[in-house]
Tab-separated table of C-alpha atoms in Angstrom:
chain	number	residue	atom	x	y	z
A	30	MET	CA	-2.219	5.652	-28.503
A	31	ALA	CA	-2.536	7.571	-25.493
A	32	ARG	CA	-5.315	6.585	-23.424
A	33	HIS	CA	-6.936	7.751	-20.069
A	34	LEU	CA	-6.542	5.776	-16.937
A	35	VAL	CA	-8.881	7.174	-13.892
A	36	PHE	CA	-8.013	6.001	-10.303
A	37	VAL	CA	-11.258	6.224	-8.417
A	38	GLY	CA	-9.938	6.310	-4.527
A	39	GLY	CA	-6.041	6.282	-3.475
A	40	GLY	CA	-6.202	3.667	-1.122
A	41	HIS	CA	-3.643	1.205	0.237
A	42	ALA	CA	-3.931	-0.872	-3.319
A	43	HIS	CA	-3.523	2.058	-5.508
A	44	MET	CA	-0.091	3.278	-3.706
A	45	THR	CA	2.426	1.434	-6.223
A	46	ALA	CA	0.422	2.679	-9.285
A	47	LEU	CA	0.125	6.115	-7.798
A	48	LEU	CA	3.848	6.621	-6.699
A	49	LYS	CA	4.783	5.168	-10.501
A	50	CYS	CA	2.018	7.020	-12.180
A	51	SER	CA	4.743	9.215	-14.214
A	52	GLU	CA	5.636	5.949	-16.009
A	53	TYR	CA	2.345	5.985	-17.504
A	54	VAL	CA	2.149	10.005	-18.000
A	55	GLN	CA	5.607	9.321	-20.071
A	56	ARG	CA	4.390	6.921	-22.446
A	57	GLY	CA	1.771	9.389	-23.513
A	58	HIS	CA	-1.121	8.523	-21.236
A	59	ARG	CA	-3.186	10.847	-19.132
A	60	VAL	CA	-4.139	9.852	-15.585
A	61	THR	CA	-6.503	11.286	-13.549
A	62	LEU	CA	-7.280	10.399	-9.479
A	63	VAL	CA	-10.613	10.746	-8.175
A	64	SER	CA	-11.206	11.005	-4.532
A	65	PRO	CA	-13.484	12.732	-2.040
A	66	ASP	CA	-10.461	13.494	0.040
A	67	ALA	CA	-6.888	14.891	-0.182
A	68	TYR	CA	-5.734	12.584	1.936
A	69	HIS	CA	-5.688	8.816	2.758
A	70	TYR	CA	-5.461	7.471	6.137
A	71	TYR	CA	-3.970	4.145	6.888
A	72	SER	CA	-6.495	1.839	8.974
A	73	GLY	CA	-3.935	-0.295	10.289
A	74	MET	CA	-2.469	2.707	12.299
A	75	GLY	CA	-5.927	4.156	13.187
A	76	PRO	CA	-6.539	3.173	16.676
A	77	GLY	CA	-2.985	4.327	17.436
A	78	MET	CA	-4.146	7.700	16.341
A	79	LEU	CA	-7.007	7.785	18.255
A	80	SER	CA	-4.638	7.091	21.652
A	81	GLY	CA	-2.132	9.426	20.405
A	82	ILE	CA	0.372	6.891	19.603
A	83	TYR	CA	0.890	8.623	16.381
A	84	ARG	CA	-0.240	11.993	14.927
A	85	PRO	CA	-2.592	12.353	12.219
A	86	ARG	CA	0.393	13.336	10.002
A	87	ASP	CA	2.116	10.313	10.739
A	88	ILE	CA	-0.790	8.104	9.122
A	89	ARG	CA	-2.014	9.827	6.371
A	90	PHE	CA	-0.565	10.111	2.668
A	91	ASN	CA	-1.226	12.985	0.730
A	92	ILE	CA	-2.590	11.543	-2.099
A	93	ARG	CA	-3.246	14.840	-4.155
A	94	LYS	CA	0.345	15.542	-3.779
A	95	MET	CA	1.431	12.286	-4.750
A	96	ALA	CA	-0.398	12.195	-8.034
A	97	GLY	CA	-0.191	15.945	-8.880
A	98	ASP	CA	3.463	15.633	-8.560
A	99	ARG	CA	3.440	12.666	-10.504
A	100	GLY	CA	1.767	14.531	-13.701
A	101	ALA	CA	-1.875	13.136	-12.689
A	102	SER	CA	-4.730	15.032	-12.557
A	103	PHE	CA	-6.894	15.124	-9.026
A	104	ILE	CA	-10.612	15.637	-8.671
A	105	GLU	CA	-11.636	16.319	-5.051
A	106	ASP	CA	-15.200	14.445	-5.637
A	107	ARG	CA	-17.295	11.204	-5.250
A	108	VAL	CA	-18.094	8.663	-7.806
A	109	VAL	CA	-21.622	7.759	-7.419
A	110	ARG	CA	-22.097	5.866	-10.747
A	111	VAL	CA	-20.226	3.735	-13.145
A	112	ASP	CA	-21.739	3.636	-16.859
A	113	PRO	CA	-19.675	1.016	-18.353
A	114	ALA	CA	-21.238	1.164	-21.732
A	115	ARG	CA	-20.162	4.932	-21.844
A	116	ARG	CA	-16.715	4.044	-20.072
A	117	SER	CA	-17.983	7.017	-18.105
A	118	LEU	CA	-17.950	7.766	-14.085
A	119	MET	CA	-20.869	10.049	-12.594
A	120	LEU	CA	-19.510	12.608	-10.006
A	121	GLN	CA	-21.489	13.618	-6.794
A	122	SER	CA	-21.166	17.234	-8.005
A	123	GLY	CA	-22.665	16.327	-11.362
A	124	LYS	CA	-20.015	16.560	-13.554
A	125	THR	CA	-18.605	13.178	-15.680
A	126	VAL	CA	-15.126	11.735	-16.088
A	127	SER	CA	-14.798	9.427	-18.808
A	128	TYR	CA	-12.110	6.640	-19.018
A	129	ASP	CA	-10.521	3.861	-21.205
A	130	VAL	CA	-9.518	2.442	-17.957
A	131	ALA	CA	-10.375	2.536	-14.437
A	132	SER	CA	-9.695	1.249	-11.297
A	133	PHE	CA	-11.211	1.339	-7.785
A	134	ASN	CA	-9.946	1.386	-4.454
A	135	THR	CA	-12.682	3.148	-2.625
A	136	GLY	CA	-12.275	0.954	0.326
A	137	SER	CA	-15.375	-0.220	2.864
A	138	SER	CA	-17.434	1.898	5.616
A	139	VAL	CA	-19.208	0.228	8.624
A	140	PRO	CA	-22.792	-0.239	8.159
A	141	ALA	CA	-24.158	1.500	11.174
A	142	GLY	CA	-27.485	1.373	9.657
A	143	ALA	CA	-27.855	-2.285	10.056
A	144	LEU	CA	-28.177	-1.696	13.907
A	145	SER	CA	-31.679	-2.467	13.365
A	146	GLY	CA	-33.076	0.731	12.520
A	147	ALA	CA	-29.923	2.860	12.289
A	148	VAL	CA	-28.563	5.316	14.775
A	149	GLY	CA	-30.981	7.305	16.700
A	150	GLY	CA	-30.663	10.979	18.326
A	151	SER	CA	-28.331	13.271	16.813
A	152	GLY	CA	-25.524	10.786	16.309
A	153	GLU	CA	-22.844	13.338	17.256
A	154	ASN	CA	-21.572	10.868	19.744
A	155	VAL	CA	-21.662	7.922	17.629
A	156	TYR	CA	-18.231	7.180	15.513
A	157	PRO	CA	-18.624	4.503	13.280
A	158	VAL	CA	-14.734	3.674	13.159
A	159	LYS	CA	-14.336	3.758	9.350
A	160	PRO	CA	-13.534	6.301	7.592
A	161	ILE	CA	-10.473	6.293	9.759
A	162	ILE	CA	-11.024	10.367	9.840
A	163	ASN	CA	-13.846	9.287	12.391
A	164	LEU	CA	-11.430	8.336	15.047
A	165	LEU	CA	-9.554	11.601	14.728
A	166	LYS	CA	-12.971	13.379	15.369
A	167	ALA	CA	-13.740	11.061	18.467
A	168	ARG	CA	-10.498	11.669	19.758
A	169	GLN	CA	-10.906	15.656	19.770
A	170	ARG	CA	-14.431	14.758	21.373
A	171	ILE	CA	-13.044	12.645	23.920
A	172	LEU	CA	-10.437	15.231	25.129
A	173	GLU	CA	-13.047	18.339	24.924
A	174	ALA	CA	-14.910	15.740	27.198
A	175	LEU	CA	-12.332	15.298	29.612
A	176	SER	CA	-11.722	18.885	29.779
A	177	SER	CA	-15.137	20.004	30.400
A	178	SER	CA	-16.224	21.370	33.760
A	179	SER	CA	-19.845	20.390	33.325
A	180	SER	CA	-18.941	16.658	33.013
A	181	PRO	CA	-16.439	16.282	35.736
A	182	GLY	CA	-17.270	12.441	36.298
A	183	ALA	CA	-16.116	9.397	34.523
A	184	LEU	CA	-17.159	9.174	30.670
A	185	ASP	CA	-19.143	6.128	29.593
A	186	ILE	CA	-17.573	5.039	26.463
A	187	VAL	CA	-19.145	2.209	24.482
A	188	VAL	CA	-17.636	0.238	21.785
A	189	ILE	CA	-20.237	-2.261	19.642
A	190	GLY	CA	-18.226	-4.955	18.257
A	191	GLY	CA	-16.327	-7.633	19.497
A	192	GLY	CA	-13.916	-8.442	16.397
A	193	PRO	CA	-10.222	-7.027	16.051
A	194	ALA	CA	-11.545	-3.137	15.178
A	195	GLY	CA	-13.609	-3.112	18.335
A	196	VAL	CA	-11.027	-4.148	20.353
A	197	GLU	CA	-8.395	-2.209	19.448
A	198	ILE	CA	-10.511	0.905	19.353
A	199	ALA	CA	-11.639	-0.017	23.035
A	200	ALA	CA	-7.674	-0.614	24.162
A	201	ASN	CA	-6.762	2.817	22.430
A	202	ALA	CA	-9.452	4.713	24.156
A	203	TRP	CA	-8.723	3.783	27.368
A	204	ARG	CA	-5.022	4.982	26.625
A	205	LEU	CA	-6.476	8.318	25.426
A	206	VAL	CA	-8.248	8.632	28.741
A	207	HIS	CA	-5.501	7.319	30.766
A	208	ASP	CA	-2.830	9.338	29.680
A	209	ASN	CA	-5.079	12.804	29.909
A	210	GLY	CA	-5.436	11.995	33.338
A	211	GLY	CA	-9.471	11.163	33.100
A	212	ALA	CA	-11.483	9.156	34.027
A	213	ALA	CA	-13.850	6.530	31.651
A	214	ARG	CA	-15.796	3.226	31.967
A	215	ILE	CA	-15.206	1.584	28.990
A	216	THR	CA	-17.580	-1.151	27.468
A	217	ILE	CA	-16.818	-3.595	24.600
A	218	VAL	CA	-20.413	-5.280	23.654
A	219	ALA	CA	-18.945	-7.915	21.925
A	220	GLY	CA	-21.460	-9.889	20.252
A	221	LYS	CA	-21.777	-13.484	20.618
A	222	ARG	CA	-18.204	-13.830	21.403
A	223	LEU	CA	-15.179	-11.469	22.227
A	224	MET	CA	-12.841	-11.990	19.113
A	225	GLY	CA	-14.904	-14.761	17.369
A	226	GLY	CA	-13.282	-17.059	14.945
A	227	LEU	CA	-10.046	-16.370	16.276
A	228	PRO	CA	-7.918	-18.617	18.770
A	229	GLU	CA	-9.148	-18.884	22.334
A	230	LYS	CA	-5.667	-17.841	23.255
A	231	VAL	CA	-6.352	-14.710	21.453
A	232	CYS	CA	-9.591	-14.139	23.216
A	233	SER	CA	-7.983	-15.049	26.739
A	234	LEU	CA	-5.514	-12.792	26.138
A	235	VAL	CA	-7.362	-10.024	25.197
A	236	ARG	CA	-9.581	-10.734	27.986
A	237	GLN	CA	-6.718	-10.601	30.607
A	238	SER	CA	-5.299	-7.251	29.203
A	239	PHE	CA	-9.264	-5.670	29.713
A	240	LEU	CA	-9.445	-7.300	33.132
A	241	LYS	CA	-6.645	-5.491	34.292
A	242	ARG	CA	-7.451	-2.144	32.944
A	243	GLY	CA	-11.023	-2.272	33.910
A	244	ILE	CA	-12.498	-2.626	30.651
A	245	SER	CA	-15.938	-4.344	30.774
A	246	VAL	CA	-16.501	-7.252	27.882
A	247	ILE	CA	-20.202	-8.068	27.542
A	248	GLU	CA	-20.227	-11.400	25.574
A	249	GLY	CA	-23.596	-13.202	24.524
A	250	LEU	CA	-25.652	-10.035	23.483
A	251	ARG	CA	-25.669	-7.891	20.829
A	252	ALA	CA	-26.324	-4.277	20.320
A	253	GLU	CA	-29.844	-3.693	18.537
A	254	ARG	CA	-30.041	-0.167	18.388
A	255	VAL	CA	-28.231	3.140	19.243
A	256	GLU	CA	-30.782	5.641	20.929
A	257	LYS	CA	-29.794	9.086	21.871
A	258	ASP	CA	-26.966	8.603	24.727
A	259	THR	CA	-28.179	4.738	24.692
A	260	VAL	CA	-27.264	1.595	23.615
A	261	LEU	CA	-30.377	-1.080	23.454
A	262	LEU	CA	-29.028	-4.632	23.953
A	263	SER	CA	-30.266	-8.172	22.606
A	264	GLY	CA	-31.743	-9.205	26.181
A	265	GLY	CA	-33.268	-6.333	26.782
A	266	GLY	CA	-30.957	-4.212	28.825
A	267	GLU	CA	-29.618	-0.482	28.145
A	268	LEU	CA	-25.699	0.762	28.322
A	269	PRO	CA	-25.670	4.906	28.444
A	270	PHE	CA	-22.739	6.198	26.819
A	271	ASP	CA	-21.135	9.512	26.365
A	272	ILE	CA	-19.275	8.126	23.209
A	273	ALA	CA	-20.046	5.353	21.142
A	274	PHE	CA	-17.856	3.233	18.730
A	275	ILE	CA	-19.432	1.304	16.132
A	276	ALA	CA	-17.390	-1.440	15.048
A	277	THR	CA	-19.318	-4.262	13.562
A	278	GLY	CA	-17.734	-4.843	10.281
A	279	VAL	CA	-17.259	-3.065	7.186
A	280	ARG	CA	-18.756	-3.463	3.585
A	281	PRO	CA	-18.004	-1.954	0.099
A	282	SER	CA	-20.242	1.107	-0.482
A	283	SER	CA	-23.240	0.360	-2.635
A	284	LEU	CA	-21.516	2.032	-5.989
A	285	PHE	CA	-21.170	-0.950	-7.598
A	286	ARG	CA	-24.471	-2.674	-7.395
A	287	ASP	CA	-26.072	0.610	-7.868
A	288	SER	CA	-24.223	0.524	-11.108
A	289	GLY	CA	-25.408	-2.449	-12.281
A	290	LEU	CA	-21.814	-4.172	-11.988
A	291	PRO	CA	-21.123	-7.766	-10.968
A	292	THR	CA	-20.967	-7.759	-7.351
A	293	GLY	CA	-20.071	-10.621	-4.654
A	294	LYS	CA	-22.203	-11.057	-2.254
A	295	ASP	CA	-20.685	-8.454	-0.055
A	296	GLY	CA	-21.452	-5.784	-2.955
A	297	GLY	CA	-17.799	-5.425	-3.614
A	298	LEU	CA	-16.728	-5.601	-7.567
A	299	LEU	CA	-16.372	-8.762	-8.841
A	300	VAL	CA	-13.273	-9.500	-9.988
A	301	ASN	CA	-10.912	-12.102	-11.493
A	302	ASP	CA	-7.464	-13.092	-10.330
A	303	ARG	CA	-5.842	-10.507	-12.541
A	304	LEU	CA	-8.275	-8.051	-10.306
A	305	GLN	CA	-9.992	-7.163	-13.462
A	306	CYS	CA	-13.687	-6.808	-13.135
A	307	VAL	CA	-15.545	-10.402	-14.616
A	308	ASP	CA	-17.787	-8.421	-17.442
A	309	TYR	CA	-15.931	-5.438	-18.270
A	310	PRO	CA	-12.182	-6.270	-18.857
A	311	GLU	CA	-11.458	-2.219	-18.759
A	312	LEU	CA	-12.244	-2.234	-14.939
A	313	PHE	CA	-10.210	-3.201	-12.172
A	314	GLY	CA	-10.060	-3.075	-7.993
A	315	GLY	CA	-8.255	-3.800	-5.188
A	316	GLY	CA	-8.622	-3.832	-1.375
A	317	ASP	CA	-11.868	-3.519	0.898
A	318	CYS	CA	-13.885	-2.602	-2.456
A	319	ILE	CA	-13.680	-6.250	-4.308
A	320	SER	CA	-15.035	-9.445	-4.423
A	321	LEU	CA	-12.157	-11.972	-5.468
A	322	GLN	CA	-14.198	-14.576	-7.702
A	323	GLY	CA	-14.011	-18.195	-6.065
A	324	HIS	CA	-12.552	-16.652	-2.792
A	325	ASP	CA	-14.605	-15.463	0.539
A	326	LEU	CA	-11.230	-13.240	1.646
A	327	ALA	CA	-11.129	-11.264	5.169
A	328	LYS	CA	-11.055	-7.576	5.104
A	329	VAL	CA	-7.489	-7.306	5.779
A	330	GLY	CA	-5.217	-4.982	4.808
A	331	VAL	CA	-2.386	-7.842	4.141
A	332	TYR	CA	-4.404	-8.694	0.638
A	333	ALA	CA	-4.691	-4.683	-0.544
A	334	VAL	CA	-0.707	-4.361	0.169
A	335	ARG	CA	-0.047	-7.323	-2.062
A	336	GLU	CA	-2.035	-6.391	-4.872
A	337	ASN	CA	-0.353	-3.138	-5.126
A	338	GLU	CA	2.285	-4.046	-7.984
A	339	ILE	CA	-0.276	-6.291	-9.626
A	340	LEU	CA	-2.397	-3.629	-9.877
A	341	PHE	CA	0.197	-1.158	-11.520
A	342	HIS	CA	1.453	-3.808	-13.892
A	343	ASN	CA	-2.231	-4.854	-15.045
A	344	LEU	CA	-3.497	-1.552	-15.556
A	345	LEU	CA	-0.190	-0.815	-17.885
A	346	ALA	CA	-0.959	-4.088	-19.602
A	347	ALA	CA	-4.859	-3.027	-20.101
A	348	LEU	CA	-3.363	-0.026	-21.606
A	349	GLU	CA	-0.992	-1.116	-23.830
A	350	GLY	CA	-1.454	-4.774	-23.808
A	351	GLY	CA	0.747	-7.455	-22.745
A	352	THR	CA	0.392	-9.934	-20.511
A	353	MET	CA	-1.499	-9.752	-16.955
A	354	ARG	CA	-0.069	-11.010	-13.293
A	355	ARG	CA	-2.407	-12.959	-11.503
A	356	PHE	CA	-3.070	-12.288	-7.959
A	357	GLU	CA	-3.030	-15.600	-5.565
A	358	PRO	CA	-4.041	-14.932	-1.885
A	359	GLN	CA	-2.321	-16.259	0.589
A	360	LYS	CA	-3.737	-18.847	2.665
A	361	THR	CA	-2.432	-17.560	5.869
A	362	TYR	CA	-1.275	-14.145	7.092
A	363	MET	CA	0.042	-12.362	10.479
A	364	LEU	CA	-2.013	-10.092	12.398
A	365	ILE	CA	-0.984	-7.902	15.310
A	366	PHE	CA	-3.244	-6.271	17.413
A	367	ASN	CA	-2.468	-2.721	19.162
A	368	MET	CA	-3.605	-3.114	22.628
A	369	GLY	CA	-2.736	0.729	23.534
A	370	ASN	CA	-0.666	-0.073	26.471
A	371	GLY	CA	2.561	-0.328	24.262
A	372	LYS	CA	1.894	-4.331	23.899
A	373	GLY	CA	0.458	-6.092	20.733
A	374	ILE	CA	-0.774	-9.189	20.479
A	375	LEU	CA	0.347	-11.280	17.498
A	376	TRP	CA	-1.381	-14.268	15.736
A	377	ARG	CA	-0.335	-16.134	12.899
A	378	ASP	CA	-1.767	-19.746	12.656
A	379	THR	CA	-0.857	-21.727	15.632
A	380	THR	CA	1.454	-18.991	17.227
A	381	VAL	CA	0.472	-16.482	19.415
A	382	LEU	CA	2.325	-13.986	21.015
A	383	ASP	CA	1.775	-10.732	23.302
A	384	GLY	CA	3.866	-8.147	25.022
A	385	ARG	CA	6.144	-5.136	24.349
A	386	LEU	CA	7.837	-7.122	21.343
A	387	ALA	CA	4.792	-7.558	19.029
A	388	PHE	CA	3.712	-4.118	19.332
A	389	ILE	CA	7.734	-3.302	18.373
A	390	LEU	CA	7.231	-5.487	15.371
A	391	LYS	CA	3.848	-3.827	14.374
A	392	ASN	CA	5.098	-0.624	14.549
A	393	TYR	CA	8.050	-1.606	12.444
A	394	ILE	CA	5.709	-3.297	9.874
A	395	ASP	CA	3.463	-0.375	9.989
A	396	ASN	CA	5.830	2.653	9.827
A	397	LYS	CA	7.902	1.159	7.158
A	398	PHE	CA	4.816	0.660	4.686
A	399	MET	CA	4.440	4.826	5.460
A	400	LYS	CA	7.531	5.632	5.052
A	401	LYS	CA	7.630	3.758	1.440
A	402	PHE	CA	4.761	5.959	-0.065
A	403	GLN	CA	4.699	9.139	2.614
A	404	VAL	CA	6.756	11.123	-0.956
A	405	SER	CA	5.155	14.379	-0.333
A	406	GLY	CA	6.192	15.960	2.897
A	407	GLU	CA	3.477	14.635	4.884
A	408	ARG	CA	5.434	14.419	8.289
A	409	LYS	CA	6.601	17.961	8.260
A	410	GLU	CA	3.091	19.151	7.605
A	411	THR	CA	0.774	20.259	10.776
A	412	GLY	CA	-1.763	18.087	12.470
């Protein structure tokens, strides 16, 4: 019996299912992708786009074309509510989409409002690091400021958040300014400790890299509020800025809680090891927007990548019956940080490496993933 499969979001975890969605269509099923954007940007290469290592077209997937070329419908809209009793999705436009099976891969965002009351002023020079498109807007803003005769002095760039995202943003903002002949005072407000949770050797390598380039690190203080052109610190100090980035961690959207669906403590859709909602077996999910029952997984892309094949298989099983596969998150994984100077810092278990080889490896892995799913002529596009 033909059924309707709806993908909500075209993130990393949906890539294989979208690439192979003609297999669902050829079996007589109807497939729809709902996304607020025709493109999905790969977060692992986002900082490199900020600095100019990569062009926007290098790091994005044309999910509208990917789905359309394989027989799926595309709706450019945002799902704002799920009604599991009626098996219906409510869209921002006011329209509704019914489903037999739905899968969510809506990613995450930076809760900027968590800065004790939100971003003050116009906020036009404040950029949460997700969604990734914000980094392209920030790049354009920095380039405009560097070329503006009205601001001939050094730019003040502040990065709030001392985790991996904040480190990569600070490092690549430095490269952007450096490559364009500009000057900037770059400061990272790291909170309790730079790269907290990672081995001290990683932290030490980051500090050394930043020290050589004049990037300042503030540890032991946190940003309490962002006012117009000023960051207020927990110790009572202030930091002026021309451009500020917020990299204080990510959370799933409130979609699932607002819809009364079961969620984990971070608000992600609570799924079992078949990536299936614990209360509604016709709902699935992957990537940053889910909480895996019994686990507290970091929001890193490696899990979304590994969920790809499992989601493709299990969605077909949900449509037609059959045995589902189980997702078992790996206990360890490798992270490589793009330090913006042609070098990387690699960490896995007790292994820590830094230098050009680490970046070459990261660049190879990232581009391999892109080439697998950039099937819609993205590299030939403009921009």
